[in-house]
Amino acid sequence: MTLTSIDYQNIANMVEAGSNSIEYTKGNEILFIEYTYTEDGYDEDDYFNGTGAHVVTTRFLSVESVDSFNNNGEATRNDFCEGQLLTMVA
């Protein structure tokens, strides 16, 4: 499986806080990613201008494993780059 920047953006949009996994389908292949994602920050509470919004100050993404398979369940090769996903998430 060859991934493009659009694929990485789609995968980044699927990342949620906690220890999770993502199944990303492209053509007849499935990319399976196991990861841990955490965010730290604070709630803005300015009396005059505060929005009450949560401001993220730190993000951490750790990719534990990446595998890809075809529709028959056979392992396939992929060109997944953790660094490219990190730039879009963290």
PDB file of N, CA and C in Angstrom:
ATOM      1  N   MET A   1       0.852  -1.174   0.000  1.00  0.00           N
ATOM      2  CA  MET A   1       0.000   0.000   0.000  1.00  0.00           C
ATOM      3  C   MET A   1       0.899   1.238   0.000  1.00  0.00           C
ATOM      4  N   THR A   2       0.651   2.105  -0.938  1.00  0.00           N
ATOM      5  CA  THR A   2       1.373   3.369  -1.019  1.00  0.00           C
ATOM      6  C   THR A   2       0.457   4.467  -0.490  1.00  0.00           C
ATOM      7  N   LEU A   3       0.947   5.199   0.517  1.00  0.00           N
ATOM      8  CA  LEU A   3       0.145   6.239   1.167  1.00  0.00           C
ATOM      9  C   LEU A   3       0.526   7.617   0.653  1.00  0.00           C
ATOM     10  N   THR A   4      -0.485   8.465   0.464  1.00  0.00           N
ATOM     11  CA  THR A   4      -0.281   9.843   0.038  1.00  0.00           C
ATOM     12  C   THR A   4      -0.542  10.773   1.219  1.00  0.00           C
ATOM     13  N   SER A   5      -0.302  12.052   1.030  1.00  0.00           N
ATOM     14  CA  SER A   5      -0.569  13.019   2.104  1.00  0.00           C
ATOM     15  C   SER A   5      -2.056  13.060   2.447  1.00  0.00           C
ATOM     16  N   ILE A   6      -2.914  12.815   1.474  1.00  0.00           N
ATOM     17  CA  ILE A   6      -4.360  12.763   1.745  1.00  0.00           C
ATOM     18  C   ILE A   6      -4.684  11.570   2.642  1.00  0.00           C
ATOM     19  N   ASP A   7      -4.027  10.435   2.394  1.00  0.00           N
ATOM     20  CA  ASP A   7      -4.223   9.268   3.258  1.00  0.00           C
ATOM     21  C   ASP A   7      -3.806   9.580   4.692  1.00  0.00           C
ATOM     22  N   TYR A   8      -2.649  10.222   4.843  1.00  0.00           N
ATOM     23  CA  TYR A   8      -2.180  10.568   6.191  1.00  0.00           C
ATOM     24  C   TYR A   8      -3.146  11.531   6.881  1.00  0.00           C
ATOM     25  N   GLN A   9      -3.706  12.475   6.142  1.00  0.00           N
ATOM     26  CA  GLN A   9      -4.677  13.406   6.722  1.00  0.00           C
ATOM     27  C   GLN A   9      -5.932  12.658   7.154  1.00  0.00           C
ATOM     28  N   ASN A  10      -6.404  11.732   6.332  1.00  0.00           N
ATOM     29  CA  ASN A  10      -7.578  10.929   6.689  1.00  0.00           C
ATOM     30  C   ASN A  10      -7.309  10.093   7.937  1.00  0.00           C
ATOM     31  N   ILE A  11      -6.123   9.508   8.031  1.00  0.00           N
ATOM     32  CA  ILE A  11      -5.761   8.715   9.205  1.00  0.00           C
ATOM     33  C   ILE A  11      -5.662   9.622  10.419  1.00  0.00           C
ATOM     34  N   ALA A  12      -5.050  10.794  10.280  1.00  0.00           N
ATOM     35  CA  ALA A  12      -4.918  11.731  11.401  1.00  0.00           C
ATOM     36  C   ALA A  12      -6.286  12.138  11.933  1.00  0.00           C
ATOM     37  N   ASN A  13      -7.266  12.289  11.061  1.00  0.00           N
ATOM     38  CA  ASN A  13      -8.618  12.651  11.490  1.00  0.00           C
ATOM     39  C   ASN A  13      -9.293  11.536  12.283  1.00  0.00           C
ATOM     40  N   MET A  14      -8.797  10.320  12.173  1.00  0.00           N
ATOM     41  CA  MET A  14      -9.374   9.178  12.874  1.00  0.00           C
ATOM     42  C   MET A  14      -8.755   8.969  14.266  1.00  0.00           C
ATOM     43  N   VAL A  15      -7.647   9.643  14.550  1.00  0.00           N
ATOM     44  CA  VAL A  15      -6.946   9.466  15.824  1.00  0.00           C
ATOM     45  C   VAL A  15      -7.770  10.070  16.960  1.00  0.00           C
ATOM     46  N   GLU A  16      -7.952   9.292  18.028  1.00  0.00           N
ATOM     47  CA  GLU A  16      -8.675   9.737  19.214  1.00  0.00           C
ATOM     48  C   GLU A  16      -7.799   9.512  20.434  1.00  0.00           C
ATOM     49  N   ALA A  17      -8.070  10.239  21.500  1.00  0.00           N
ATOM     50  CA  ALA A  17      -7.290  10.125  22.732  1.00  0.00           C
ATOM     51  C   ALA A  17      -7.403   8.730  23.316  1.00  0.00           C
ATOM     52  N   GLY A  18      -6.308   8.269  23.904  1.00  0.00           N
ATOM     53  CA  GLY A  18      -6.267   6.966  24.552  1.00  0.00           C
ATOM     54  C   GLY A  18      -5.493   5.956  23.729  1.00  0.00           C
ATOM     55  N   SER A  19      -5.538   4.711  24.168  1.00  0.00           N
ATOM     56  CA  SER A  19      -4.916   3.610  23.429  1.00  0.00           C
ATOM     57  C   SER A  19      -5.978   3.004  22.530  1.00  0.00           C
ATOM     58  N   ASN A  20      -5.769   3.103  21.245  1.00  0.00           N
ATOM     59  CA  ASN A  20      -6.774   2.695  20.279  1.00  0.00           C
ATOM     60  C   ASN A  20      -6.139   2.039  19.067  1.00  0.00           C
ATOM     61  N   SER A  21      -6.974   1.697  18.112  1.00  0.00           N
ATOM     62  CA  SER A  21      -6.501   1.189  16.833  1.00  0.00           C
ATOM     63  C   SER A  21      -7.350   1.796  15.720  1.00  0.00           C
ATOM     64  N   ILE A  22      -6.756   1.837  14.545  1.00  0.00           N
ATOM     65  CA  ILE A  22      -7.423   2.381  13.359  1.00  0.00           C
ATOM     66  C   ILE A  22      -7.320   1.342  12.254  1.00  0.00           C
ATOM     67  N   GLU A  23      -8.418   1.155  11.538  1.00  0.00           N
ATOM     68  CA  GLU A  23      -8.411   0.360  10.315  1.00  0.00           C
ATOM     69  C   GLU A  23      -8.701   1.323   9.171  1.00  0.00           C
ATOM     70  N   TYR A  24      -7.718   1.527   8.326  1.00  0.00           N
ATOM     71  CA  TYR A  24      -7.857   2.438   7.196  1.00  0.00           C
ATOM     72  C   TYR A  24      -7.866   1.623   5.911  1.00  0.00           C
ATOM     73  N   THR A  25      -8.922   1.752   5.128  1.00  0.00           N
ATOM     74  CA  THR A  25      -9.077   0.983   3.898  1.00  0.00           C
ATOM     75  C   THR A  25      -8.748   1.845   2.690  1.00  0.00           C
ATOM     76  N   LYS A  26      -7.920   1.280   1.817  1.00  0.00           N
ATOM     77  CA  LYS A  26      -7.582   1.946   0.558  1.00  0.00           C
ATOM     78  C   LYS A  26      -7.540   0.871  -0.516  1.00  0.00           C
ATOM     79  N   GLY A  27      -8.411   1.009  -1.492  1.00  0.00           N
ATOM     80  CA  GLY A  27      -8.497  -0.008  -2.536  1.00  0.00           C
ATOM     81  C   GLY A  27      -8.919  -1.339  -1.933  1.00  0.00           C
ATOM     82  N   ASN A  28      -8.143  -2.383  -2.195  1.00  0.00           N
ATOM     83  CA  ASN A  28      -8.461  -3.690  -1.635  1.00  0.00           C
ATOM     84  C   ASN A  28      -7.538  -4.048  -0.478  1.00  0.00           C
ATOM     85  N   GLU A  29      -6.958  -3.031   0.156  1.00  0.00           N
ATOM     86  CA  GLU A  29      -6.051  -3.260   1.283  1.00  0.00           C
ATOM     87  C   GLU A  29      -6.541  -2.532   2.535  1.00  0.00           C
ATOM     88  N   ILE A  30      -6.166  -3.080   3.673  1.00  0.00           N
ATOM     89  CA  ILE A  30      -6.510  -2.487   4.968  1.00  0.00           C
ATOM     90  C   ILE A  30      -5.217  -2.244   5.734  1.00  0.00           C
ATOM     91  N   LEU A  31      -5.051  -1.029   6.239  1.00  0.00           N
ATOM     92  CA  LEU A  31      -3.918  -0.666   7.081  1.00  0.00           C
ATOM     93  C   LEU A  31      -4.413  -0.650   8.519  1.00  0.00           C
ATOM     94  N   PHE A  32      -3.780  -1.419   9.392  1.00  0.00           N
ATOM     95  CA  PHE A  32      -4.189  -1.524  10.791  1.00  0.00           C
ATOM     96  C   PHE A  32      -3.096  -0.904  11.649  1.00  0.00           C
ATOM     97  N   ILE A  33      -3.459   0.137  12.421  1.00  0.00           N
ATOM     98  CA  ILE A  33      -2.502   0.874  13.242  1.00  0.00           C
ATOM     99  C   ILE A  33      -2.946   0.818  14.691  1.00  0.00           C
ATOM    100  N   GLU A  34      -2.042   0.418  15.591  1.00  0.00           N
ATOM    101  CA  GLU A  34      -2.290   0.478  17.031  1.00  0.00           C
ATOM    102  C   GLU A  34      -1.457   1.630  17.582  1.00  0.00           C
ATOM    103  N   TYR A  35      -2.069   2.464  18.415  1.00  0.00           N
ATOM    104  CA  TYR A  35      -1.388   3.669  18.882  1.00  0.00           C
ATOM    105  C   TYR A  35      -1.884   4.095  20.266  1.00  0.00           C
ATOM    106  N   THR A  36      -1.144   5.033  20.870  1.00  0.00           N
ATOM    107  CA  THR A  36      -1.557   5.714  22.088  1.00  0.00           C
ATOM    108  C   THR A  36      -1.423   7.210  21.825  1.00  0.00           C
ATOM    109  N   TYR A  37      -2.481   7.958  22.133  1.00  0.00           N
ATOM    110  CA  TYR A  37      -2.491   9.403  21.895  1.00  0.00           C
ATOM    111  C   TYR A  37      -2.975  10.118  23.152  1.00  0.00           C
ATOM    112  N   THR A  38      -2.211  11.098  23.606  1.00  0.00           N
ATOM    113  CA  THR A  38      -2.606  11.889  24.776  1.00  0.00           C
ATOM    114  C   THR A  38      -2.464  13.374  24.474  1.00  0.00           C
ATOM    115  N   GLU A  39      -3.314  14.157  25.129  1.00  0.00           N
ATOM    116  CA  GLU A  39      -3.265  15.619  25.041  1.00  0.00           C
ATOM    117  C   GLU A  39      -3.280  16.188  26.454  1.00  0.00           C
ATOM    118  N   ASP A  40      -2.498  17.227  26.680  1.00  0.00           N
ATOM    119  CA  ASP A  40      -2.536  17.974  27.928  1.00  0.00           C
ATOM    120  C   ASP A  40      -2.847  19.420  27.594  1.00  0.00           C
ATOM    121  N   GLY A  41      -3.484  20.119  28.538  1.00  0.00           N
ATOM    122  CA  GLY A  41      -3.824  21.514  28.307  1.00  0.00           C
ATOM    123  C   GLY A  41      -4.563  22.093  29.487  1.00  0.00           C
ATOM    124  N   TYR A  42      -5.270  23.173  29.236  1.00  0.00           N
ATOM    125  CA  TYR A  42      -6.011  23.851  30.295  1.00  0.00           C
ATOM    126  C   TYR A  42      -7.289  24.440  29.715  1.00  0.00           C
ATOM    127  N   ASP A  43      -8.233  24.741  30.606  1.00  0.00           N
ATOM    128  CA  ASP A  43      -9.476  25.398  30.200  1.00  0.00           C
ATOM    129  C   ASP A  43      -9.313  26.896  30.396  1.00  0.00           C
ATOM    130  N   GLU A  44      -9.532  27.649  29.343  1.00  0.00           N
ATOM    131  CA  GLU A  44      -9.421  29.099  29.409  1.00  0.00           C
ATOM    132  C   GLU A  44     -10.568  29.652  30.241  1.00  0.00           C
ATOM    133  N   ASP A  45     -10.241  30.523  31.192  1.00  0.00           N
ATOM    134  CA  ASP A  45     -11.279  31.058  32.084  1.00  0.00           C
ATOM    135  C   ASP A  45     -10.979  32.520  32.415  1.00  0.00           C
ATOM    136  N   ASP A  46     -10.780  33.331  31.400  1.00  0.00           N
ATOM    137  CA  ASP A  46     -10.539  34.759  31.567  1.00  0.00           C
ATOM    138  C   ASP A  46     -11.885  35.443  31.837  1.00  0.00           C
ATOM    139  N   TYR A  47     -11.959  36.263  32.858  1.00  0.00           N
ATOM    140  CA  TYR A  47     -13.223  36.887  33.259  1.00  0.00           C
ATOM    141  C   TYR A  47     -13.818  37.746  32.142  1.00  0.00           C
ATOM    142  N   PHE A  48     -13.001  38.569  31.476  1.00  0.00           N
ATOM    143  CA  PHE A  48     -13.522  39.490  30.470  1.00  0.00           C
ATOM    144  C   PHE A  48     -13.576  38.885  29.068  1.00  0.00           C
ATOM    145  N   ASN A  49     -12.554  38.141  28.690  1.00  0.00           N
ATOM    146  CA  ASN A  49     -12.451  37.657  27.315  1.00  0.00           C
ATOM    147  C   ASN A  49     -12.508  36.136  27.196  1.00  0.00           C
ATOM    148  N   GLY A  50     -12.750  35.455  28.269  1.00  0.00           N
ATOM    149  CA  GLY A  50     -12.690  33.995  28.258  1.00  0.00           C
ATOM    150  C   GLY A  50     -13.777  33.353  27.425  1.00  0.00           C
ATOM    151  N   THR A  51     -13.398  32.327  26.738  1.00  0.00           N
ATOM    152  CA  THR A  51     -14.357  31.593  25.927  1.00  0.00           C
ATOM    153  C   THR A  51     -14.748  30.272  26.578  1.00  0.00           C
ATOM    154  N   GLY A  52     -13.985  29.891  27.597  1.00  0.00           N
ATOM    155  CA  GLY A  52     -14.223  28.604  28.228  1.00  0.00           C
ATOM    156  C   GLY A  52     -13.698  27.461  27.385  1.00  0.00           C
ATOM    157  N   ALA A  53     -12.889  27.774  26.383  1.00  0.00           N
ATOM    158  CA  ALA A  53     -12.359  26.755  25.471  1.00  0.00           C
ATOM    159  C   ALA A  53     -11.233  25.971  26.130  1.00  0.00           C
ATOM    160  N   HIS A  54     -11.057  24.753  25.698  1.00  0.00           N
ATOM    161  CA  HIS A  54      -9.937  23.938  26.149  1.00  0.00           C
ATOM    162  C   HIS A  54      -8.760  24.217  25.226  1.00  0.00           C
ATOM    163  N   VAL A  55      -7.625  24.626  25.779  1.00  0.00           N
ATOM    164  CA  VAL A  55      -6.436  24.950  25.006  1.00  0.00           C
ATOM    165  C   VAL A  55      -5.440  23.799  25.164  1.00  0.00           C
ATOM    166  N   VAL A  56      -5.104  23.158  24.064  1.00  0.00           N
ATOM    167  CA  VAL A  56      -4.159  22.045  24.086  1.00  0.00           C
ATOM    168  C   VAL A  56      -2.742  22.609  24.048  1.00  0.00           C
ATOM    169  N   THR A  57      -1.918  22.194  24.993  1.00  0.00           N
ATOM    170  CA  THR A  57      -0.538  22.676  25.050  1.00  0.00           C
ATOM    171  C   THR A  57       0.471  21.606  24.660  1.00  0.00           C
ATOM    172  N   THR A  58       0.132  20.337  24.857  1.00  0.00           N
ATOM    173  CA  THR A  58       1.044  19.239  24.550  1.00  0.00           C
ATOM    174  C   THR A  58       0.273  18.075  23.942  1.00  0.00           C
ATOM    175  N   ARG A  59       0.821  17.498  22.883  1.00  0.00           N
ATOM    176  CA  ARG A  59       0.239  16.313  22.255  1.00  0.00           C
ATOM    177  C   ARG A  59       1.332  15.259  22.130  1.00  0.00           C
ATOM    178  N   PHE A  60       0.951  13.999  22.352  1.00  0.00           N
ATOM    179  CA  PHE A  60       1.917  12.908  22.232  1.00  0.00           C
ATOM    180  C   PHE A  60       1.259  11.738  21.524  1.00  0.00           C
ATOM    181  N   LEU A  61       1.903  11.249  20.468  1.00  0.00           N
ATOM    182  CA  LEU A  61       1.405  10.100  19.715  1.00  0.00           C
ATOM    183  C   LEU A  61       2.503   9.055  19.647  1.00  0.00           C
ATOM    184  N   SER A  62       2.162   7.847  20.043  1.00  0.00           N
ATOM    185  CA  SER A  62       3.087   6.725  19.959  1.00  0.00           C
ATOM    186  C   SER A  62       2.417   5.624  19.139  1.00  0.00           C
ATOM    187  N   VAL A  63       3.040   5.263  18.021  1.00  0.00           N
ATOM    188  CA  VAL A  63       2.514   4.196  17.169  1.00  0.00           C
ATOM    189  C   VAL A  63       3.192   2.894  17.588  1.00  0.00           C
ATOM    190  N   GLU A  64       2.388   1.944  18.099  1.00  0.00           N
ATOM    191  CA  GLU A  64       2.940   0.678  18.573  1.00  0.00           C
ATOM    192  C   GLU A  64       3.154  -0.331  17.449  1.00  0.00           C
ATOM    193  N   SER A  65       2.208  -0.415  16.513  1.00  0.00           N
ATOM    194  CA  SER A  65       2.375  -1.369  15.410  1.00  0.00           C
ATOM    195  C   SER A  65       1.581  -0.926  14.188  1.00  0.00           C
ATOM    196  N   VAL A  66       2.062  -1.343  13.028  1.00  0.00           N
ATOM    197  CA  VAL A  66       1.402  -1.055  11.749  1.00  0.00           C
ATOM    198  C   VAL A  66       1.481  -2.315  10.895  1.00  0.00           C
ATOM    199  N   ASP A  67       0.332  -2.781  10.443  1.00  0.00           N
ATOM    200  CA  ASP A  67       0.262  -3.947   9.569  1.00  0.00           C
ATOM    201  C   ASP A  67      -0.706  -3.636   8.434  1.00  0.00           C
ATOM    202  N   SER A  68      -0.513  -4.289   7.301  1.00  0.00           N
ATOM    203  CA  SER A  68      -1.466  -4.133   6.206  1.00  0.00           C
ATOM    204  C   SER A  68      -1.793  -5.504   5.624  1.00  0.00           C
ATOM    205  N   PHE A  69      -3.039  -5.612   5.175  1.00  0.00           N
ATOM    206  CA  PHE A  69      -3.566  -6.871   4.656  1.00  0.00           C
ATOM    207  C   PHE A  69      -4.410  -6.596   3.424  1.00  0.00           C
ATOM    208  N   ASN A  70      -4.549  -7.616   2.574  1.00  0.00           N
ATOM    209  CA  ASN A  70      -5.480  -7.494   1.461  1.00  0.00           C
ATOM    210  C   ASN A  70      -6.819  -8.104   1.867  1.00  0.00           C
ATOM    211  N   ASN A  71      -7.770  -8.107   0.948  1.00  0.00           N
ATOM    212  CA  ASN A  71      -9.113  -8.624   1.257  1.00  0.00           C
ATOM    213  C   ASN A  71      -9.120 -10.112   1.594  1.00  0.00           C
ATOM    214  N   ASN A  72      -8.070 -10.838   1.201  1.00  0.00           N
ATOM    215  CA  ASN A  72      -7.976 -12.264   1.505  1.00  0.00           C
ATOM    216  C   ASN A  72      -7.296 -12.534   2.843  1.00  0.00           C
ATOM    217  N   GLY A  73      -6.904 -11.472   3.549  1.00  0.00           N
ATOM    218  CA  GLY A  73      -6.245 -11.630   4.837  1.00  0.00           C
ATOM    219  C   GLY A  73      -4.748 -11.866   4.747  1.00  0.00           C
ATOM    220  N   GLU A  74      -4.189 -11.757   3.552  1.00  0.00           N
ATOM    221  CA  GLU A  74      -2.755 -11.948   3.370  1.00  0.00           C
ATOM    222  C   GLU A  74      -2.013 -10.649   3.660  1.00  0.00           C
ATOM    223  N   ALA A  75      -0.886 -10.757   4.343  1.00  0.00           N
ATOM    224  CA  ALA A  75      -0.083  -9.579   4.664  1.00  0.00           C
ATOM    225  C   ALA A  75       0.441  -8.937   3.391  1.00  0.00           C
ATOM    226  N   THR A  76       0.450  -7.609   3.373  1.00  0.00           N
ATOM    227  CA  THR A  76       0.975  -6.846   2.241  1.00  0.00           C
ATOM    228  C   THR A  76       2.014  -5.852   2.747  1.00  0.00           C
ATOM    229  N   ARG A  77       2.769  -5.291   1.821  1.00  0.00           N
ATOM    230  CA  ARG A  77       3.773  -4.278   2.174  1.00  0.00           C
ATOM    231  C   ARG A  77       3.102  -2.907   2.204  1.00  0.00           C
ATOM    232  N   ASN A  78       3.644  -2.017   3.049  1.00  0.00           N
ATOM    233  CA  ASN A  78       3.156  -0.636   3.077  1.00  0.00           C
ATOM    234  C   ASN A  78       4.332   0.293   3.295  1.00  0.00           C
ATOM    235  N   ASP A  79       4.146   1.558   2.952  1.00  0.00           N
ATOM    236  CA  ASP A  79       5.202   2.549   3.125  1.00  0.00           C
ATOM    237  C   ASP A  79       4.865   3.545   4.240  1.00  0.00           C
ATOM    238  N   PHE A  80       4.151   3.071   5.279  1.00  0.00           N
ATOM    239  CA  PHE A  80       3.738   3.938   6.371  1.00  0.00           C
ATOM    240  C   PHE A  80       4.942   4.622   7.001  1.00  0.00           C
ATOM    241  N   CYS A  81       4.822   5.942   7.245  1.00  0.00           N
ATOM    242  CA  CYS A  81       5.874   6.736   7.871  1.00  0.00           C
ATOM    243  C   CYS A  81       5.289   7.396   9.118  1.00  0.00           C
ATOM    244  N   GLU A  82       5.718   6.926  10.289  1.00  0.00           N
ATOM    245  CA  GLU A  82       5.206   7.458  11.541  1.00  0.00           C
ATOM    246  C   GLU A  82       5.452   8.959  11.644  1.00  0.00           C
ATOM    247  N   GLY A  83       6.595   9.423  11.181  1.00  0.00           N
ATOM    248  CA  GLY A  83       6.925  10.839  11.249  1.00  0.00           C
ATOM    249  C   GLY A  83       5.931  11.721  10.508  1.00  0.00           C
ATOM    250  N   GLN A  84       5.472  11.263   9.359  1.00  0.00           N
ATOM    251  CA  GLN A  84       4.516  12.062   8.582  1.00  0.00           C
ATOM    252  C   GLN A  84       3.176  12.147   9.314  1.00  0.00           C
ATOM    253  N   LEU A  85       2.755  11.040   9.953  1.00  0.00           N
ATOM    254  CA  LEU A  85       1.513  11.080  10.723  1.00  0.00           C
ATOM    255  C   LEU A  85       1.677  11.978  11.944  1.00  0.00           C
ATOM    256  N   LEU A  86       2.831  11.933  12.582  1.00  0.00           N
ATOM    257  CA  LEU A  86       3.085  12.757  13.778  1.00  0.00           C
ATOM    258  C   LEU A  86       2.941  14.246  13.469  1.00  0.00           C
ATOM    259  N   THR A  87       3.417  14.671  12.297  1.00  0.00           N
ATOM    260  CA  THR A  87       3.334  16.100  11.957  1.00  0.00           C
ATOM    261  C   THR A  87       1.891  16.561  11.778  1.00  0.00           C
ATOM    262  N   MET A  88       1.005  15.633  11.414  1.00  0.00           N
ATOM    263  CA  MET A  88      -0.394  16.006  11.196  1.00  0.00           C
ATOM    264  C   MET A  88      -1.244  15.900  12.462  1.00  0.00           C
ATOM    265  N   VAL A  89      -0.765  15.126  13.436  1.00  0.00           N
ATOM    266  CA  VAL A  89      -1.521  14.925  14.667  1.00  0.00           C
ATOM    267  C   VAL A  89      -0.944  15.736  15.809  1.00  0.00           C
ATOM    268  N   ALA A  90       0.354  15.623  16.009  1.00  0.00           N
ATOM    269  CA  ALA A  90       0.983  16.232  17.195  1.00  0.00           C
ATOM    270  C   ALA A  90       1.576  17.588  16.902  1.00  0.00           C
TER     271      ALA A  90
END
